[in-house]
Amino acid sequence: MASWHTGRLLTAAARLVEHAFDAGVADLGVTHAGVTVLYELAHGPLPQRELAVRCGVQDQTMSRTLDGLERDGLVARRRDTADRRRILVERTDDGALVMEHAEAIGEARLAPLADNTSPESAVVRRMLIRVIQEYGGFRGRCPGDCK
């Protein structure tokens, strides 16, 4: 791995972390993608298109993710009364409960990465935030808290 370029290292690390998280939340019936959606809906309903942008995915991908979450009763979709062309997505009470459990599982599962106090971790975090911002991900907005 020492000879891998930085992009390959980032991709490999991201996939491994996502797989570890998915394995941890599998018993809840959700994936990393589903948990990301539930997290983004924590402060209220969002238009489906905005949700896709915030999660950094294509509309079609978001639609498939929402289909599963809606089928499982974790989100609900409805027409926006102010603009009938828009679909609003909101988290249900069951979705909030799953999100709460997923956060606890994620914290436990990803504990080895949680040390934000070491100088090395601080450097890695700054670099990752810079990569996200440099590539304009999520309309320049980090999902969740990336400060």
Tab-separated table of N, CA and C in Angstrom:
chain	number	residue	atom	x	y	z
A	1	MET	N	0.810	-1.202	0.000
A	1	MET	CA	0.000	0.000	0.000
A	1	MET	C	0.849	1.260	0.000
A	2	ALA	N	2.058	1.151	0.436
A	2	ALA	CA	2.920	2.333	0.492
A	2	ALA	C	3.096	2.970	-0.880
A	3	SER	N	2.960	2.181	-1.933
A	3	SER	CA	3.134	2.732	-3.278
A	3	SER	C	1.824	3.263	-3.872
A	4	TRP	N	0.704	3.046	-3.203
A	4	TRP	CA	-0.580	3.522	-3.718
A	4	TRP	C	-0.623	5.047	-3.696
A	5	HIS	N	-1.267	5.631	-4.689
A	5	HIS	CA	-1.437	7.085	-4.676
A	5	HIS	C	-2.534	7.447	-3.667
A	6	THR	N	-2.569	8.695	-3.269
A	6	THR	CA	-3.470	9.145	-2.212
A	6	THR	C	-4.932	8.857	-2.538
A	7	GLY	N	-5.327	9.067	-3.791
A	7	GLY	CA	-6.715	8.815	-4.178
A	7	GLY	C	-7.125	7.371	-3.955
A	8	ARG	N	-6.234	6.453	-4.287
A	8	ARG	CA	-6.535	5.033	-4.089
A	8	ARG	C	-6.643	4.716	-2.596
A	9	LEU	N	-5.766	5.307	-1.797
A	9	LEU	CA	-5.832	5.102	-0.346
A	9	LEU	C	-7.151	5.629	0.223
A	10	LEU	N	-7.551	6.828	-0.217
A	10	LEU	CA	-8.810	7.405	0.258
A	10	LEU	C	-9.995	6.518	-0.109
A	11	THR	N	-10.018	6.051	-1.347
A	11	THR	CA	-11.111	5.201	-1.812
A	11	THR	C	-11.164	3.899	-1.022
A	12	ALA	N	-10.018	3.269	-0.843
A	12	ALA	CA	-9.969	2.007	-0.100
A	12	ALA	C	-10.415	2.210	1.347
A	13	ALA	N	-9.921	3.270	1.979
A	13	ALA	CA	-10.286	3.542	3.372
A	13	ALA	C	-11.785	3.816	3.499
A	14	ALA	N	-12.327	4.611	2.593
A	14	ALA	CA	-13.756	4.935	2.643
A	14	ALA	C	-14.610	3.680	2.496
A	15	ARG	N	-14.235	2.825	1.579
A	15	ARG	CA	-15.008	1.589	1.377
A	15	ARG	C	-14.931	0.674	2.593
A	16	LEU	N	-13.757	0.545	3.175
A	16	LEU	CA	-13.606	-0.314	4.352
A	16	LEU	C	-14.419	0.206	5.535
A	17	VAL	N	-14.392	1.522	5.739
A	17	VAL	CA	-15.160	2.116	6.832
A	17	VAL	C	-16.655	1.924	6.578
A	18	GLU	N	-17.086	2.144	5.342
A	18	GLU	CA	-18.505	1.975	5.023
A	18	GLU	C	-18.946	0.522	5.214
A	19	HIS	N	-18.110	-0.421	4.799
A	19	HIS	CA	-18.447	-1.840	4.988
A	19	HIS	C	-18.519	-2.200	6.474
A	20	ALA	N	-17.609	-1.670	7.274
A	20	ALA	CA	-17.633	-1.930	8.717
A	20	ALA	C	-18.910	-1.369	9.340
A	21	PHE	N	-19.286	-0.167	8.917
A	21	PHE	CA	-20.508	0.452	9.432
A	21	PHE	C	-21.731	-0.355	8.998
A	22	ASP	N	-21.783	-0.727	7.712
A	22	ASP	CA	-22.910	-1.517	7.202
A	22	ASP	C	-23.065	-2.822	7.975
A	23	ALA	N	-21.950	-3.479	8.269
A	23	ALA	CA	-22.008	-4.731	9.029
A	23	ALA	C	-22.582	-4.486	10.423
A	24	GLY	N	-22.246	-3.350	10.998
A	24	GLY	CA	-22.738	-3.030	12.337
A	24	GLY	C	-24.223	-2.727	12.388
A	25	VAL	N	-24.759	-2.100	11.347
A	25	VAL	CA	-26.175	-1.704	11.367
A	25	VAL	C	-27.078	-2.662	10.591
A	26	ALA	N	-26.516	-3.738	10.060
A	26	ALA	CA	-27.296	-4.679	9.242
A	26	ALA	C	-28.513	-5.219	9.991
A	27	ASP	N	-28.371	-5.484	11.280
A	27	ASP	CA	-29.497	-6.017	12.056
A	27	ASP	C	-30.640	-5.012	12.190
A	28	LEU	N	-30.345	-3.738	11.967
A	28	LEU	CA	-31.393	-2.713	12.001
A	28	LEU	C	-32.142	-2.638	10.671
A	29	GLY	N	-31.620	-3.327	9.669
A	29	GLY	CA	-32.260	-3.317	8.357
A	29	GLY	C	-31.935	-2.102	7.519
A	30	VAL	N	-30.853	-1.414	7.850
A	30	VAL	CA	-30.448	-0.232	7.080
A	30	VAL	C	-28.990	-0.360	6.663
A	31	THR	N	-28.603	0.512	5.758
A	31	THR	CA	-27.217	0.591	5.307
A	31	THR	C	-26.685	1.980	5.635
A	32	HIS	N	-25.418	2.177	5.338
A	32	HIS	CA	-24.808	3.495	5.509
A	32	HIS	C	-25.610	4.552	4.755
A	33	ALA	N	-26.028	4.232	3.538
A	33	ALA	CA	-26.806	5.187	2.733
A	33	ALA	C	-28.114	5.544	3.432
A	34	GLY	N	-28.795	4.551	3.966
A	34	GLY	CA	-30.047	4.805	4.661
A	34	GLY	C	-29.861	5.623	5.924
A	35	VAL	N	-28.820	5.324	6.668
A	35	VAL	CA	-28.534	6.075	7.893
A	35	VAL	C	-28.188	7.525	7.554
A	36	THR	N	-27.460	7.730	6.465
A	36	THR	CA	-27.124	9.089	6.043
A	36	THR	C	-28.396	9.884	5.761
A	37	VAL	N	-29.351	9.273	5.092
A	37	VAL	CA	-30.633	9.930	4.815
A	37	VAL	C	-31.344	10.262	6.123
A	38	LEU	N	-31.427	9.299	7.027
A	38	LEU	CA	-32.098	9.535	8.307
A	38	LEU	C	-31.429	10.662	9.082
A	39	TYR	N	-30.110	10.726	9.027
A	39	TYR	CA	-29.365	11.790	9.704
A	39	TYR	C	-29.717	13.153	9.111
A	40	GLU	N	-29.740	13.232	7.784
A	40	GLU	CA	-30.031	14.507	7.118
A	40	GLU	C	-31.447	14.996	7.396
A	41	LEU	N	-32.352	14.086	7.722
A	41	LEU	CA	-33.745	14.456	7.991
A	41	LEU	C	-33.996	14.765	9.467
A	42	ALA	N	-32.955	14.806	10.268
A	42	ALA	CA	-33.106	15.004	11.716
A	42	ALA	C	-33.792	16.315	12.075
A	43	HIS	N	-33.633	17.336	11.252
A	43	HIS	CA	-34.185	18.657	11.590
A	43	HIS	C	-35.455	18.976	10.826
A	44	GLY	N	-36.031	17.966	10.186
A	44	GLY	CA	-37.297	18.187	9.504
A	44	GLY	C	-37.266	17.742	8.056
A	45	PRO	N	-38.435	17.820	7.412
A	45	PRO	CA	-38.562	17.358	6.028
A	45	PRO	C	-37.677	18.145	5.072
A	46	LEU	N	-37.261	17.464	4.013
A	46	LEU	CA	-36.473	18.091	2.950
A	46	LEU	C	-37.028	17.655	1.600
A	47	PRO	N	-36.914	18.535	0.598
A	47	PRO	CA	-37.258	18.097	-0.754
A	47	PRO	C	-36.341	16.944	-1.166
A	48	GLN	N	-36.899	15.994	-1.902
A	48	GLN	CA	-36.125	14.815	-2.294
A	48	GLN	C	-34.862	15.207	-3.045
A	49	ARG	N	-34.946	16.191	-3.911
A	49	ARG	CA	-33.783	16.635	-4.691
A	49	ARG	C	-32.699	17.195	-3.769
A	50	GLU	N	-33.083	18.013	-2.811
A	50	GLU	CA	-32.122	18.588	-1.862
A	50	GLU	C	-31.474	17.490	-1.026
A	51	LEU	N	-32.251	16.507	-0.665
A	51	LEU	CA	-31.724	15.379	0.102
A	51	LEU	C	-30.651	14.644	-0.697
A	52	ALA	N	-30.891	14.451	-1.986
A	52	ALA	CA	-29.893	13.802	-2.848
A	52	ALA	C	-28.610	14.621	-2.885
A	53	VAL	N	-28.739	15.935	-3.009
A	53	VAL	CA	-27.559	16.808	-3.045
A	53	VAL	C	-26.803	16.729	-1.726
A	54	ARG	N	-27.512	16.814	-0.622
A	54	ARG	CA	-26.859	16.762	0.691
A	54	ARG	C	-26.139	15.440	0.931
A	55	CYS	N	-26.689	14.367	0.372
A	55	CYS	CA	-26.075	13.047	0.546
A	55	CYS	C	-25.040	12.753	-0.529
A	56	GLY	N	-24.924	13.639	-1.508
A	56	GLY	CA	-23.908	13.475	-2.548
A	56	GLY	C	-24.191	12.338	-3.508
A	57	VAL	N	-25.484	12.111	-3.818
A	57	VAL	CA	-25.847	11.030	-4.729
A	57	VAL	C	-26.755	11.552	-5.844
A	58	GLN	N	-26.900	10.743	-6.882
A	58	GLN	CA	-27.802	11.065	-7.987
A	58	GLN	C	-29.259	10.881	-7.542
A	59	ASP	N	-30.166	11.556	-8.250
A	59	ASP	CA	-31.591	11.451	-7.927
A	59	ASP	C	-32.082	10.004	-7.940
A	60	GLN	N	-31.642	9.235	-8.933
A	60	GLN	CA	-32.093	7.847	-9.053
A	60	GLN	C	-31.625	7.006	-7.864
A	61	THR	N	-30.404	7.250	-7.427
A	61	THR	CA	-29.870	6.531	-6.268
A	61	THR	C	-30.671	6.883	-5.024
A	62	MET	N	-30.972	8.169	-4.860
A	62	MET	CA	-31.762	8.600	-3.707
A	62	MET	C	-33.144	7.966	-3.752
A	63	SER	N	-33.736	7.914	-4.919
A	63	SER	CA	-35.067	7.330	-5.054
A	63	SER	C	-35.078	5.869	-4.613
A	64	ARG	N	-34.072	5.109	-5.012
A	64	ARG	CA	-33.979	3.695	-4.604
A	64	ARG	C	-33.785	3.563	-3.091
A	65	THR	N	-32.935	4.411	-2.535
A	65	THR	CA	-32.706	4.378	-1.084
A	65	THR	C	-33.997	4.701	-0.342
A	66	LEU	N	-34.709	5.727	-0.811
A	66	LEU	CA	-35.963	6.119	-0.165
A	66	LEU	C	-37.042	5.053	-0.309
A	67	ASP	N	-37.055	4.356	-1.440
A	67	ASP	CA	-38.031	3.271	-1.621
A	67	ASP	C	-37.913	2.253	-0.488
A	68	GLY	N	-36.690	1.848	-0.182
A	68	GLY	CA	-36.471	0.878	0.888
A	68	GLY	C	-36.809	1.436	2.257
A	69	LEU	N	-36.384	2.668	2.519
A	69	LEU	CA	-36.668	3.284	3.817
A	69	LEU	C	-38.168	3.486	4.014
A	70	GLU	N	-38.856	3.869	2.937
A	70	GLU	CA	-40.303	4.069	3.022
A	70	GLU	C	-41.018	2.724	3.222
A	71	ARG	N	-40.602	1.709	2.500
A	71	ARG	CA	-41.180	0.366	2.634
A	71	ARG	C	-41.063	-0.130	4.082
A	72	ASP	N	-39.940	0.213	4.727
A	72	ASP	CA	-39.697	-0.218	6.105
A	72	ASP	C	-40.293	0.729	7.146
A	73	GLY	N	-40.976	1.780	6.688
A	73	GLY	CA	-41.635	2.706	7.602
A	73	GLY	C	-40.708	3.689	8.288
A	74	LEU	N	-39.518	3.913	7.721
A	74	LEU	CA	-38.535	4.802	8.355
A	74	LEU	C	-38.613	6.234	7.839
A	75	VAL	N	-39.156	6.415	6.643
A	75	VAL	CA	-39.397	7.745	6.082
A	75	VAL	C	-40.773	7.745	5.421
A	76	ALA	N	-41.287	8.949	5.199
A	76	ALA	CA	-42.539	9.120	4.459
A	76	ALA	C	-42.316	10.208	3.416
A	77	ARG	N	-42.888	10.006	2.238
A	77	ARG	CA	-42.816	11.011	1.173
A	77	ARG	C	-44.211	11.588	0.956
A	78	ARG	N	-44.241	12.904	0.703
A	78	ARG	CA	-45.515	13.565	0.419
A	78	ARG	C	-45.271	14.751	-0.507
A	79	ARG	N	-46.308	15.156	-1.200
A	79	ARG	CA	-46.220	16.326	-2.067
A	79	ARG	C	-46.108	17.575	-1.201
A	80	ASP	N	-45.298	18.516	-1.649
A	80	ASP	CA	-45.160	19.808	-0.988
A	80	ASP	C	-46.421	20.618	-1.292
A	81	THR	N	-47.127	21.070	-0.265
A	81	THR	CA	-48.361	21.824	-0.497
A	81	THR	C	-48.086	23.177	-1.144
A	82	ALA	N	-46.895	23.717	-0.962
A	82	ALA	CA	-46.535	24.999	-1.572
A	82	ALA	C	-46.140	24.846	-3.042
A	83	ASP	N	-45.649	23.676	-3.411
A	83	ASP	CA	-45.232	23.408	-4.792
A	83	ASP	C	-45.479	21.929	-5.067
A	84	ARG	N	-46.603	21.622	-5.671
A	84	ARG	CA	-47.030	20.236	-5.862
A	84	ARG	C	-46.058	19.415	-6.701
A	85	ARG	N	-45.133	20.074	-7.388
A	85	ARG	CA	-44.138	19.340	-8.182
A	85	ARG	C	-43.064	18.723	-7.293
A	86	ARG	N	-42.897	19.275	-6.113
A	86	ARG	CA	-41.840	18.797	-5.211
A	86	ARG	C	-42.340	17.707	-4.283
A	87	ILE	N	-41.440	16.766	-4.024
A	87	ILE	CA	-41.709	15.702	-3.052
A	87	ILE	C	-40.903	16.011	-1.794
A	88	LEU	N	-41.580	16.065	-0.666
A	88	LEU	CA	-40.896	16.243	0.615
A	88	LEU	C	-40.726	14.883	1.276
A	89	VAL	N	-39.589	14.716	1.914
A	89	VAL	CA	-39.288	13.472	2.623
A	89	VAL	C	-39.134	13.815	4.094
A	90	GLU	N	-39.768	13.024	4.941
A	90	GLU	CA	-39.615	13.235	6.379
A	90	GLU	C	-39.344	11.915	7.077
A	91	ARG	N	-38.620	12.022	8.157
A	91	ARG	CA	-38.283	10.851	8.957
A	91	ARG	C	-39.469	10.533	9.866
A	92	THR	N	-39.798	9.264	9.982
A	92	THR	CA	-40.867	8.844	10.887
A	92	THR	C	-40.294	8.635	12.292
A	93	ASP	N	-41.183	8.387	13.240
A	93	ASP	CA	-40.725	8.083	14.600
A	93	ASP	C	-39.863	6.824	14.605
A	94	ASP	N	-40.264	5.819	13.816
A	94	ASP	CA	-39.445	4.603	13.709
A	94	ASP	C	-38.082	4.921	13.106
A	95	GLY	N	-38.063	5.829	12.131
A	95	GLY	CA	-36.798	6.242	11.524
A	95	GLY	C	-35.887	6.923	12.530
A	96	ALA	N	-36.473	7.737	13.406
A	96	ALA	CA	-35.682	8.409	14.442
A	96	ALA	C	-35.091	7.387	15.410
A	97	LEU	N	-35.875	6.378	15.746
A	97	LEU	CA	-35.394	5.332	16.656
A	97	LEU	C	-34.256	4.533	16.020
A	98	VAL	N	-34.417	4.163	14.759
A	98	VAL	CA	-33.357	3.439	14.048
A	98	VAL	C	-32.099	4.300	13.981
A	99	MET	N	-32.270	5.595	13.718
A	99	MET	CA	-31.121	6.499	13.646
A	99	MET	C	-30.380	6.532	14.982
A	100	GLU	N	-31.124	6.602	16.057
A	100	GLU	CA	-30.516	6.619	17.394
A	100	GLU	C	-29.690	5.351	17.633
A	101	HIS	N	-30.254	4.207	17.301
A	101	HIS	CA	-29.530	2.939	17.461
A	101	HIS	C	-28.315	2.880	16.530
A	102	ALA	N	-28.488	3.346	15.306
A	102	ALA	CA	-27.389	3.317	14.329
A	102	ALA	C	-26.223	4.188	14.784
A	103	GLU	N	-26.526	5.346	15.369
A	103	GLU	CA	-25.450	6.209	15.869
A	103	GLU	C	-24.653	5.505	16.957
A	104	ALA	N	-25.351	4.840	17.874
A	104	ALA	CA	-24.662	4.125	18.957
A	104	ALA	C	-23.815	2.983	18.397
A	105	ILE	N	-24.376	2.238	17.456
A	105	ILE	CA	-23.635	1.138	16.833
A	105	ILE	C	-22.431	1.680	16.076
A	106	GLY	N	-22.641	2.751	15.327
A	106	GLY	CA	-21.554	3.350	14.552
A	106	GLY	C	-20.417	3.821	15.436
A	107	GLU	N	-20.773	4.464	16.549
A	107	GLU	CA	-19.737	4.930	17.475
A	107	GLU	C	-18.926	3.762	18.012
A	108	ALA	N	-19.608	2.684	18.378
A	108	ALA	CA	-18.905	1.515	18.913
A	108	ALA	C	-18.082	0.830	17.826
A	109	ARG	N	-18.674	0.668	16.661
A	109	ARG	CA	-18.020	-0.058	15.565
A	109	ARG	C	-16.802	0.696	15.031
A	110	LEU	N	-16.910	2.020	15.003
A	110	LEU	CA	-15.839	2.830	14.426
A	110	LEU	C	-14.982	3.500	15.495
A	111	ALA	N	-15.044	2.983	16.713
A	111	ALA	CA	-14.281	3.554	17.828
A	111	ALA	C	-12.792	3.729	17.533
A	112	PRO	N	-12.152	2.806	16.805
A	112	PRO	CA	-10.723	3.003	16.537
A	112	PRO	C	-10.417	4.299	15.770
A	113	LEU	N	-11.411	4.837	15.088
A	113	LEU	CA	-11.189	6.071	14.327
A	113	LEU	C	-11.630	7.312	15.087
A	114	ALA	N	-12.152	7.126	16.283
A	114	ALA	CA	-12.786	8.223	17.002
A	114	ALA	C	-11.835	9.112	17.786
A	115	ASP	N	-10.571	8.792	17.850
A	115	ASP	CA	-9.623	9.607	18.616
A	115	ASP	C	-9.330	10.900	17.862
A	116	ASN	N	-10.076	11.943	18.224
A	116	ASN	CA	-9.867	13.243	17.588
A	116	ASN	C	-8.916	14.122	18.384
A	117	THR	N	-8.270	13.544	19.391
A	117	THR	CA	-7.407	14.350	20.250
A	117	THR	C	-5.938	14.287	19.854
A	118	SER	N	-5.546	13.256	19.144
A	118	SER	CA	-4.128	13.137	18.802
A	118	SER	C	-3.767	14.103	17.679
A	119	PRO	N	-2.519	14.580	17.669
A	119	PRO	CA	-2.080	15.466	16.586
A	119	PRO	C	-2.221	14.804	15.215
A	120	GLU	N	-1.957	13.510	15.145
A	120	GLU	CA	-2.076	12.788	13.876
A	120	GLU	C	-3.524	12.805	13.375
A	121	SER	N	-4.481	12.552	14.270
A	121	SER	CA	-5.894	12.576	13.890
A	121	SER	C	-6.314	13.956	13.415
A	122	ALA	N	-5.828	14.982	14.085
A	122	ALA	CA	-6.173	16.346	13.688
A	122	ALA	C	-5.698	16.640	12.270
A	123	VAL	N	-4.509	16.184	11.933
A	123	VAL	CA	-3.971	16.388	10.581
A	123	VAL	C	-4.809	15.634	9.557
A	124	VAL	N	-5.135	14.389	9.860
A	124	VAL	CA	-5.939	13.581	8.933
A	124	VAL	C	-7.304	14.226	8.731
A	125	ARG	N	-7.950	14.666	9.815
A	125	ARG	CA	-9.266	15.314	9.700
A	125	ARG	C	-9.189	16.562	8.839
A	126	ARG	N	-8.187	17.395	9.071
A	126	ARG	CA	-8.049	18.620	8.268
A	126	ARG	C	-7.876	18.284	6.794
A	127	MET	N	-7.082	17.267	6.515
A	127	MET	CA	-6.852	16.879	5.122
A	127	MET	C	-8.137	16.343	4.485
A	128	LEU	N	-8.883	15.525	5.204
A	128	LEU	CA	-10.127	14.986	4.658
A	128	LEU	C	-11.147	16.095	4.402
A	129	ILE	N	-11.271	17.016	5.336
A	129	ILE	CA	-12.176	18.153	5.146
A	129	ILE	C	-11.749	18.960	3.928
A	130	ARG	N	-10.462	19.161	3.780
A	130	ARG	CA	-9.945	19.893	2.617
A	130	ARG	C	-10.285	19.174	1.311
A	131	VAL	N	-10.140	17.861	1.291
A	131	VAL	CA	-10.474	17.090	0.087
A	131	VAL	C	-11.957	17.274	-0.247
A	132	ILE	N	-12.823	17.144	0.744
A	132	ILE	CA	-14.262	17.297	0.518
A	132	ILE	C	-14.566	18.691	-0.015
A	133	GLN	N	-13.993	19.706	0.604
A	133	GLN	CA	-14.245	21.076	0.173
A	133	GLN	C	-13.632	21.364	-1.193
A	134	GLU	N	-12.444	20.862	-1.435
A	134	GLU	CA	-11.746	21.094	-2.703
A	134	GLU	C	-12.544	20.559	-3.887
A	135	TYR	N	-13.165	19.417	-3.687
A	135	TYR	CA	-13.913	18.804	-4.776
A	135	TYR	C	-15.372	19.236	-4.791
A	136	GLY	N	-15.697	20.228	-3.968
A	136	GLY	CA	-17.032	20.822	-4.004
A	136	GLY	C	-18.142	19.871	-3.634
A	137	GLY	N	-17.792	18.853	-2.895
A	137	GLY	CA	-18.797	17.865	-2.524
A	137	GLY	C	-19.947	18.477	-1.760
A	138	PHE	N	-21.120	17.990	-2.048
A	138	PHE	CA	-22.302	18.347	-1.294
A	138	PHE	C	-22.569	19.849	-1.335
A	139	ARG	N	-22.343	20.450	-2.520
A	139	ARG	CA	-22.540	21.890	-2.729
A	139	ARG	C	-21.715	22.692	-1.731
A	140	GLY	N	-20.512	22.214	-1.465
A	140	GLY	CA	-19.640	22.920	-0.536
A	140	GLY	C	-20.029	22.731	0.920
A	141	ARG	N	-21.030	21.907	1.183
A	141	ARG	CA	-21.520	21.671	2.537
A	141	ARG	C	-21.162	20.251	2.940
A	142	CYS	N	-20.573	20.107	4.096
A	142	CYS	CA	-20.252	18.768	4.587
A	142	CYS	C	-21.497	18.132	5.177
A	143	PRO	N	-21.740	16.856	4.876
A	143	PRO	CA	-22.837	16.181	5.544
A	143	PRO	C	-22.510	16.044	7.023
A	144	GLY	N	-23.468	16.298	7.842
A	144	GLY	CA	-23.226	16.193	9.274
A	144	GLY	C	-22.291	17.292	9.744
A	145	ASP	N	-21.560	17.034	10.789
A	145	ASP	CA	-20.656	18.016	11.376
A	145	ASP	C	-19.229	17.665	11.004
A	146	CYS	N	-18.620	18.436	10.108
A	146	CYS	CA	-17.245	18.103	9.690
A	146	CYS	C	-16.269	19.198	10.082
A	147	LYS	N	-16.542	19.857	11.183
A	147	LYS	CA	-15.637	20.919	11.629
A	147	LYS	C	-14.456	20.351	12.359
